[in-house]
PDB file of C-alpha atoms in Angstrom:
ATOM      1  CA  UNK A   1      18.386 -15.116  -6.443  1.00 61.00           C
ATOM      2  CA  UNK A   2      14.729 -16.028  -6.212  1.00 67.00           C
ATOM      3  CA  UNK A   3      13.647 -16.901  -2.673  1.00 89.00           C
ATOM      4  CA  UNK A   4      11.393 -19.608  -1.305  1.00 95.00           C
ATOM      5  CA  UNK A   5       9.003 -19.523   1.645  1.00 96.00           C
ATOM      6  CA  UNK A   6       8.173 -22.622   3.692  1.00 97.00           C
ATOM      7  CA  UNK A   7       6.356 -23.215   6.964  1.00 97.00           C
ATOM      8  CA  UNK A   8       8.722 -23.606   9.897  1.00 97.00           C
ATOM      9  CA  UNK A   9       7.244 -26.903  11.017  1.00 97.00           C
ATOM     10  CA  UNK A  10       4.612 -29.512  10.235  1.00 98.00           C
ATOM     11  CA  UNK A  11       3.331 -32.680  11.853  1.00 97.00           C
ATOM     12  CA  UNK A  12       2.023 -35.845  10.322  1.00 96.00           C
ATOM     13  CA  UNK A  13       0.758 -39.165  11.580  1.00 96.00           C
ATOM     14  CA  UNK A  14       2.687 -42.213  10.562  1.00 97.00           C
ATOM     15  CA  UNK A  15       1.451 -43.909   7.367  1.00 96.00           C
ATOM     16  CA  UNK A  16      -0.544 -40.867   6.298  1.00 96.00           C
ATOM     17  CA  UNK A  17       0.284 -38.659   3.303  1.00 96.00           C
ATOM     18  CA  UNK A  18       2.191 -35.435   3.882  1.00 97.00           C
ATOM     19  CA  UNK A  19       2.010 -32.333   1.730  1.00 98.00           C
ATOM     20  CA  UNK A  20       4.893 -29.910   2.255  1.00 98.00           C
ATOM     21  CA  UNK A  21       4.246 -26.530   0.596  1.00 98.00           C
ATOM     22  CA  UNK A  22       6.729 -24.075  -0.864  1.00 97.00           C
ATOM     23  CA  UNK A  23       6.070 -20.611  -2.269  1.00 97.00           C
ATOM     24  CA  UNK A  24       8.434 -19.131  -4.855  1.00 95.00           C
ATOM     25  CA  UNK A  25       6.578 -16.199  -6.372  1.00 94.00           C
ATOM     26  CA  UNK A  26       9.689 -14.643  -7.973  1.00 92.00           C
ATOM     27  CA  UNK A  27      10.763 -17.813  -9.775  1.00 92.00           C
ATOM     28  CA  UNK A  28      12.233 -17.286 -13.244  1.00 89.00           C
ATOM     29  CA  UNK A  29      11.743 -19.441 -16.319  1.00 87.00           C
ATOM     30  CA  UNK A  30      15.072 -21.219 -15.998  1.00 85.00           C
ATOM     31  CA  UNK A  31      14.813 -22.010 -12.270  1.00 89.00           C
ATOM     32  CA  UNK A  32      14.499 -25.660 -11.362  1.00 91.00           C
ATOM     33  CA  UNK A  33      12.668 -26.503  -8.125  1.00 93.00           C
ATOM     34  CA  UNK A  34      14.761 -28.813  -5.975  1.00 94.00           C
ATOM     35  CA  UNK A  35      13.948 -30.481  -2.679  1.00 96.00           C
ATOM     36  CA  UNK A  36      16.489 -31.764  -0.224  1.00 97.00           C
ATOM     37  CA  UNK A  37      15.975 -33.182   3.228  1.00 98.00           C
ATOM     38  CA  UNK A  38      18.231 -33.440   6.235  1.00 97.00           C
ATOM     39  CA  UNK A  39      17.772 -36.236   8.705  1.00 96.00           C
ATOM     40  CA  UNK A  40      19.017 -35.645  12.258  1.00 94.00           C
ATOM     41  CA  UNK A  41      22.814 -35.581  12.508  1.00 92.00           C
ATOM     42  CA  UNK A  42      23.273 -36.177   8.786  1.00 95.00           C
ATOM     43  CA  UNK A  43      24.097 -34.082   5.737  1.00 96.00           C
ATOM     44  CA  UNK A  44      21.278 -33.059   3.396  1.00 97.00           C
ATOM     45  CA  UNK A  45      20.165 -35.535   0.732  1.00 96.00           C
ATOM     46  CA  UNK A  46      18.508 -34.924  -2.593  1.00 94.00           C
ATOM     47  CA  UNK A  47      14.829 -35.815  -2.777  1.00 96.00           C
ATOM     48  CA  UNK A  48      13.413 -34.662  -6.106  1.00 95.00           C
ATOM     49  CA  UNK A  49      13.456 -31.831  -8.613  1.00 93.00           C
ATOM     50  CA  UNK A  50      11.274 -30.481 -11.409  1.00 92.00           C
ATOM     51  CA  UNK A  51      10.828 -27.622 -13.829  1.00 92.00           C
ATOM     52  CA  UNK A  52       7.202 -27.413 -14.995  1.00 93.00           C
ATOM     53  CA  UNK A  53       5.611 -30.842 -14.900  1.00 92.00           C
ATOM     54  CA  UNK A  54       4.775 -32.934 -11.858  1.00 94.00           C
ATOM     55  CA  UNK A  55       7.457 -35.502 -11.042  1.00 94.00           C
ATOM     56  CA  UNK A  56       7.475 -38.821  -9.242  1.00 95.00           C
ATOM     57  CA  UNK A  57      10.329 -40.921  -7.920  1.00 93.00           C
ATOM     58  CA  UNK A  58      10.757 -43.650  -5.347  1.00 92.00           C
ATOM     59  CA  UNK A  59      11.010 -41.162  -2.498  1.00 91.00           C
ATOM     60  CA  UNK A  60       8.304 -38.616  -3.228  1.00 96.00           C
ATOM     61  CA  UNK A  61       6.181 -36.708  -5.712  1.00 97.00           C
ATOM     62  CA  UNK A  62       6.529 -33.063  -6.670  1.00 98.00           C
ATOM     63  CA  UNK A  63       3.460 -31.118  -7.704  1.00 98.00           C
ATOM     64  CA  UNK A  64       4.193 -27.793  -9.426  1.00 97.00           C
ATOM     65  CA  UNK A  65       1.533 -25.123  -9.822  1.00 96.00           C
ATOM     66  CA  UNK A  66       0.682 -24.106 -13.353  1.00 95.00           C
ATOM     67  CA  UNK A  67       2.128 -20.607 -12.827  1.00 95.00           C
ATOM     68  CA  UNK A  68       5.153 -22.182 -11.071  1.00 95.00           C
ATOM     69  CA  UNK A  69       4.837 -19.780  -8.147  1.00 95.00           C
ATOM     70  CA  UNK A  70       4.369 -22.614  -5.708  1.00 97.00           C
ATOM     71  CA  UNK A  71       5.073 -26.309  -5.392  1.00 97.00           C
ATOM     72  CA  UNK A  72       4.241 -29.143  -3.019  1.00 98.00           C
ATOM     73  CA  UNK A  73       6.385 -32.078  -1.993  1.00 98.00           C
ATOM     74  CA  UNK A  74       4.223 -35.118  -1.354  1.00 98.00           C
ATOM     75  CA  UNK A  75       5.271 -38.039   0.802  1.00 97.00           C
ATOM     76  CA  UNK A  76       2.651 -40.681   0.119  1.00 95.00           C
ATOM     77  CA  UNK A  77       2.972 -42.580   3.398  1.00 95.00           C
ATOM     78  CA  UNK A  78       5.015 -40.928   6.086  1.00 96.00           C
ATOM     79  CA  UNK A  79       7.258 -43.158   8.142  1.00 97.00           C
ATOM     80  CA  UNK A  80       9.255 -42.331  11.250  1.00 97.00           C
ATOM     81  CA  UNK A  81      12.341 -42.245   9.049  1.00 96.00           C
ATOM     82  CA  UNK A  82      10.850 -39.319   7.116  1.00 97.00           C
ATOM     83  CA  UNK A  83      11.180 -37.038  10.145  1.00 97.00           C
ATOM     84  CA  UNK A  84      13.624 -34.429   8.886  1.00 98.00           C
ATOM     85  CA  UNK A  85      14.042 -30.825   7.781  1.00 98.00           C
ATOM     86  CA  UNK A  86      12.865 -30.405   4.194  1.00 98.00           C
ATOM     87  CA  UNK A  87      14.365 -27.653   2.051  1.00 97.00           C
ATOM     88  CA  UNK A  88      12.815 -26.207  -1.093  1.00 97.00           C
ATOM     89  CA  UNK A  89      15.512 -24.600  -3.257  1.00 94.00           C
ATOM     90  CA  UNK A  90      15.493 -22.873  -6.636  1.00 91.00           C
ATOM     91  CA  UNK A  91      18.408 -23.717  -8.903  1.00 86.00           C
ATOM     92  CA  UNK A  92      19.054 -21.653 -12.014  1.00 79.00           C
ATOM     93  CA  UNK A  93      20.139 -23.518 -15.131  1.00 69.00           C
ATOM     94  CA  UNK A  94      23.186 -21.349 -15.631  1.00 66.00           C
ATOM     95  CA  UNK A  95      26.131 -20.169 -13.684  1.00 64.00           C
ATOM     96  CA  UNK A  96      27.665 -22.015 -10.783  1.00 69.00           C
ATOM     97  CA  UNK A  97      24.679 -24.179  -9.743  1.00 77.00           C
ATOM     98  CA  UNK A  98      24.830 -23.282  -6.089  1.00 84.00           C
ATOM     99  CA  UNK A  99      22.233 -24.360  -3.570  1.00 88.00           C
ATOM    100  CA  UNK A 100      20.976 -21.596  -1.277  1.00 90.00           C
ATOM    101  CA  UNK A 101      19.334 -23.180   1.752  1.00 93.00           C
ATOM    102  CA  UNK A 102      16.689 -21.437   3.824  1.00 92.00           C
ATOM    103  CA  UNK A 103      15.519 -22.715   7.202  1.00 92.00           C
ATOM    104  CA  UNK A 104      13.275 -25.355   5.654  1.00 96.00           C
ATOM    105  CA  UNK A 105      10.294 -27.131   7.179  1.00 98.00           C
ATOM    106  CA  UNK A 106      10.842 -29.423  10.134  1.00 98.00           C
ATOM    107  CA  UNK A 107       8.584 -32.434   9.693  1.00 98.00           C
ATOM    108  CA  UNK A 108       7.650 -34.431  12.763  1.00 98.00           C
ATOM    109  CA  UNK A 109       6.060 -37.851  12.286  1.00 97.00           C
ATOM    110  CA  UNK A 110       3.839 -39.087  15.075  1.00 96.00           C
ATOM    111  CA  UNK A 111       3.684 -42.860  15.635  1.00 95.00           C
TER     112      UNK A 111
ATOM    113  CA  UNK B   1      29.389 -46.006  -4.962  1.00 66.00           C
ATOM    114  CA  UNK B   2      31.142 -44.755  -1.860  1.00 84.00           C
ATOM    115  CA  UNK B   3      29.781 -41.537  -0.430  1.00 94.00           C
ATOM    116  CA  UNK B   4      31.498 -38.309   0.527  1.00 97.00           C
ATOM    117  CA  UNK B   5      33.898 -38.929   3.394  1.00 97.00           C
ATOM    118  CA  UNK B   6      34.723 -36.360   6.059  1.00 98.00           C
ATOM    119  CA  UNK B   7      36.950 -36.382   9.083  1.00 97.00           C
ATOM    120  CA  UNK B   8      37.011 -35.850  11.932  1.00 97.00           C
ATOM    121  CA  UNK B   9      33.340 -36.222  12.836  1.00 97.00           C
ATOM    122  CA  UNK B  10      33.688 -34.165  15.995  1.00 97.00           C
ATOM    123  CA  UNK B  11      36.202 -31.612  17.186  1.00 98.00           C
ATOM    124  CA  UNK B  12      36.396 -29.484  20.312  1.00 98.00           C
ATOM    125  CA  UNK B  13      38.937 -26.682  20.481  1.00 98.00           C
ATOM    126  CA  UNK B  14      39.508 -23.529  22.452  1.00 98.00           C
ATOM    127  CA  UNK B  15      39.121 -20.124  20.863  1.00 97.00           C
ATOM    128  CA  UNK B  16      42.210 -18.844  19.065  1.00 97.00           C
ATOM    129  CA  UNK B  17      43.340 -22.381  18.293  1.00 98.00           C
ATOM    130  CA  UNK B  18      43.486 -23.727  14.758  1.00 98.00           C
ATOM    131  CA  UNK B  19      41.603 -26.661  13.251  1.00 98.00           C
ATOM    132  CA  UNK B  20      41.475 -28.472   9.904  1.00 98.00           C
ATOM    133  CA  UNK B  21      38.781 -30.562   8.292  1.00 98.00           C
ATOM    134  CA  UNK B  22      39.275 -33.097   5.519  1.00 97.00           C
ATOM    135  CA  UNK B  23      36.925 -34.143   2.729  1.00 97.00           C
ATOM    136  CA  UNK B  24      37.161 -36.875   0.126  1.00 97.00           C
ATOM    137  CA  UNK B  25      34.468 -36.462  -2.557  1.00 95.00           C
ATOM    138  CA  UNK B  26      32.798 -39.140  -4.618  1.00 94.00           C
ATOM    139  CA  UNK B  27      35.151 -40.439  -7.280  1.00 92.00           C
ATOM    140  CA  UNK B  28      34.813 -38.524 -10.522  1.00 88.00           C
ATOM    141  CA  UNK B  29      32.987 -35.560  -9.048  1.00 90.00           C
ATOM    142  CA  UNK B  30      34.657 -32.429 -10.337  1.00 89.00           C
ATOM    143  CA  UNK B  31      32.805 -29.956  -8.136  1.00 91.00           C
ATOM    144  CA  UNK B  32      33.332 -29.752  -4.394  1.00 94.00           C
ATOM    145  CA  UNK B  33      31.598 -27.516  -1.854  1.00 95.00           C
ATOM    146  CA  UNK B  34      32.160 -26.592   1.771  1.00 97.00           C
ATOM    147  CA  UNK B  35      29.175 -25.427   3.818  1.00 97.00           C
ATOM    148  CA  UNK B  36      28.807 -24.097   7.342  1.00 98.00           C
ATOM    149  CA  UNK B  37      25.637 -24.997   9.222  1.00 97.00           C
ATOM    150  CA  UNK B  38      24.934 -23.173  12.442  1.00 97.00           C
ATOM    151  CA  UNK B  39      22.408 -24.798  14.779  1.00 95.00           C
ATOM    152  CA  UNK B  40      18.851 -24.127  13.674  1.00 92.00           C
ATOM    153  CA  UNK B  41      19.812 -22.770  10.257  1.00 94.00           C
ATOM    154  CA  UNK B  42      20.231 -24.208   6.776  1.00 95.00           C
ATOM    155  CA  UNK B  43      23.706 -24.816   5.385  1.00 96.00           C
ATOM    156  CA  UNK B  44      25.552 -21.771   4.064  1.00 96.00           C
ATOM    157  CA  UNK B  45      28.013 -22.143   1.201  1.00 95.00           C
ATOM    158  CA  UNK B  46      31.557 -21.130   2.111  1.00 97.00           C
ATOM    159  CA  UNK B  47      33.501 -22.107  -0.988  1.00 96.00           C
ATOM    160  CA  UNK B  48      33.018 -23.967  -4.253  1.00 93.00           C
ATOM    161  CA  UNK B  49      35.777 -25.701  -6.255  1.00 92.00           C
ATOM    162  CA  UNK B  50      35.687 -26.904  -9.836  1.00 89.00           C
ATOM    163  CA  UNK B  51      38.505 -29.430 -10.094  1.00 87.00           C
ATOM    164  CA  UNK B  52      41.277 -27.648  -8.146  1.00 84.00           C
ATOM    165  CA  UNK B  53      40.213 -24.105  -9.002  1.00 91.00           C
ATOM    166  CA  UNK B  54      38.013 -21.860  -6.869  1.00 93.00           C
ATOM    167  CA  UNK B  55      34.656 -20.968  -8.451  1.00 90.00           C
ATOM    168  CA  UNK B  56      33.241 -18.920  -5.593  1.00 92.00           C
ATOM    169  CA  UNK B  57      34.660 -18.035  -2.180  1.00 95.00           C
ATOM    170  CA  UNK B  58      32.665 -14.848  -1.645  1.00 94.00           C
ATOM    171  CA  UNK B  59      31.234 -16.040   1.690  1.00 94.00           C
ATOM    172  CA  UNK B  60      34.464 -17.430   3.083  1.00 96.00           C
ATOM    173  CA  UNK B  61      35.860 -15.289   5.948  1.00 95.00           C
ATOM    174  CA  UNK B  62      39.284 -15.123   4.427  1.00 95.00           C
ATOM    175  CA  UNK B  63      40.930 -13.507   7.432  1.00 96.00           C
ATOM    176  CA  UNK B  64      40.619 -16.793   9.301  1.00 97.00           C
ATOM    177  CA  UNK B  65      39.326 -19.469   6.927  1.00 98.00           C
ATOM    178  CA  UNK B  66      41.284 -21.080   4.103  1.00 98.00           C
ATOM    179  CA  UNK B  67      40.596 -24.019   1.829  1.00 97.00           C
ATOM    180  CA  UNK B  68      42.427 -25.964  -0.801  1.00 96.00           C
ATOM    181  CA  UNK B  69      41.717 -28.848  -3.080  1.00 95.00           C
ATOM    182  CA  UNK B  70      44.750 -30.961  -3.778  1.00 82.00           C
ATOM    183  CA  UNK B  71      45.036 -32.319  -7.326  1.00 85.00           C
ATOM    184  CA  UNK B  72      41.322 -31.793  -7.846  1.00 83.00           C
ATOM    185  CA  UNK B  73      40.330 -34.564  -5.432  1.00 91.00           C
ATOM    186  CA  UNK B  74      40.600 -34.246  -1.639  1.00 95.00           C
ATOM    187  CA  UNK B  75      40.040 -30.928   0.083  1.00 97.00           C
ATOM    188  CA  UNK B  76      40.898 -29.367   3.421  1.00 97.00           C
ATOM    189  CA  UNK B  77      39.214 -26.472   5.201  1.00 98.00           C
ATOM    190  CA  UNK B  78      41.185 -24.672   7.887  1.00 98.00           C
ATOM    191  CA  UNK B  79      40.226 -22.164  10.545  1.00 98.00           C
ATOM    192  CA  UNK B  80      42.953 -20.144  12.215  1.00 97.00           C
ATOM    193  CA  UNK B  81      42.357 -18.671  14.734  1.00 97.00           C
ATOM    194  CA  UNK B  82      38.940 -20.019  15.704  1.00 97.00           C
ATOM    195  CA  UNK B  83      36.270 -17.865  17.298  1.00 97.00           C
ATOM    196  CA  UNK B  84      33.307 -18.875  19.413  1.00 97.00           C
ATOM    197  CA  UNK B  85      30.928 -18.090  16.539  1.00 97.00           C
ATOM    198  CA  UNK B  86      32.664 -20.708  14.371  1.00 98.00           C
ATOM    199  CA  UNK B  87      30.920 -23.422  16.361  1.00 98.00           C
ATOM    200  CA  UNK B  88      28.898 -25.219  13.696  1.00 98.00           C
ATOM    201  CA  UNK B  89      28.706 -28.305  11.519  1.00 98.00           C
ATOM    202  CA  UNK B  90      30.972 -28.132   8.483  1.00 98.00           C
ATOM    203  CA  UNK B  91      29.583 -30.049   5.541  1.00 98.00           C
ATOM    204  CA  UNK B  92      31.364 -31.114   2.406  1.00 98.00           C
ATOM    205  CA  UNK B  93      29.461 -31.942  -0.776  1.00 96.00           C
ATOM    206  CA  UNK B  94      30.382 -32.960  -4.301  1.00 94.00           C
ATOM    207  CA  UNK B  95      28.634 -33.132  -7.646  1.00 90.00           C
ATOM    208  CA  UNK B  96      29.131 -34.012 -11.280  1.00 84.00           C
ATOM    209  CA  UNK B  97      29.325 -31.109 -13.722  1.00 69.00           C
ATOM    210  CA  UNK B  98      25.823 -29.914 -14.606  1.00 62.00           C
ATOM    211  CA  UNK B  99      25.015 -30.626 -18.215  1.00 60.00           C
ATOM    212  CA  UNK B 100      21.739 -28.725 -18.270  1.00 57.00           C
ATOM    213  CA  UNK B 101      18.715 -29.750 -20.252  1.00 53.00           C
ATOM    214  CA  UNK B 102      16.850 -31.064 -17.242  1.00 53.00           C
ATOM    215  CA  UNK B 103      19.575 -33.393 -16.023  1.00 57.00           C
ATOM    216  CA  UNK B 104      19.399 -33.727 -12.284  1.00 61.00           C
ATOM    217  CA  UNK B 105      21.905 -31.528 -10.542  1.00 74.00           C
ATOM    218  CA  UNK B 106      22.387 -33.405  -7.346  1.00 87.00           C
ATOM    219  CA  UNK B 107      24.828 -32.586  -4.609  1.00 92.00           C
ATOM    220  CA  UNK B 108      25.966 -35.447  -2.415  1.00 94.00           C
ATOM    221  CA  UNK B 109      26.739 -34.454   1.150  1.00 97.00           C
ATOM    222  CA  UNK B 110      29.051 -35.993   3.675  1.00 97.00           C
ATOM    223  CA  UNK B 111      28.064 -36.527   7.331  1.00 96.00           C
ATOM    224  CA  UNK B 112      29.750 -33.307   8.419  1.00 97.00           C
ATOM    225  CA  UNK B 113      32.187 -32.324  11.149  1.00 98.00           C
ATOM    226  CA  UNK B 114      30.709 -30.869  14.296  1.00 98.00           C
ATOM    227  CA  UNK B 115      33.030 -28.163  15.650  1.00 98.00           C
ATOM    228  CA  UNK B 116      32.685 -26.779  19.145  1.00 98.00           C
ATOM    229  CA  UNK B 117      34.787 -23.770  20.064  1.00 98.00           C
ATOM    230  CA  UNK B 118      35.012 -23.078  23.795  1.00 97.00           C
TER     231      UNK B 118
END
């Protein structure tokens, strides 16, 4: 399975934008880029996903590099509730559709 | 819609004892997953069910762990006997079948059961 690389931790000030990077240099053509986040003492929750084009939803935006070897999750205005571990995961459009979690990026939001 | 339910939320047992966790997925979700999350790490898949059949249990320590999914709905995960290294959060997740073509494949997770083995 293709792997992803994320920074261990990041900090952001409240109400400022946050850009969470993810490298996936061995991504294949049928791999979707998924982001999940895990708030303290909760199970992970889906944030956003994309294949080639940039995507927006009510939670975040996903910017995908043209060569698809990296992507960036964008939180437009960080709130204290956004403090969580963010996971970047590649999901192949075939097979058993399993999520393989790495260690993710721990985002701290400073008031 | 109601989320994924898990019980108990917390459990403390001594090593060599047995323990069972219960999961009720979102109604209509055919696929069910059990994950183990050790402190400081991401969740690791233990077993995946499609309806009441096992899709993948390659990472399930079968000498001590067992799981079943009754009638394709609820599921139980059992550990017998427990070891100290089994201390972790056990997460259950469910999903609709993936139709491909860009449809979101989203797993919905329960709150987890925190197991402490002493």
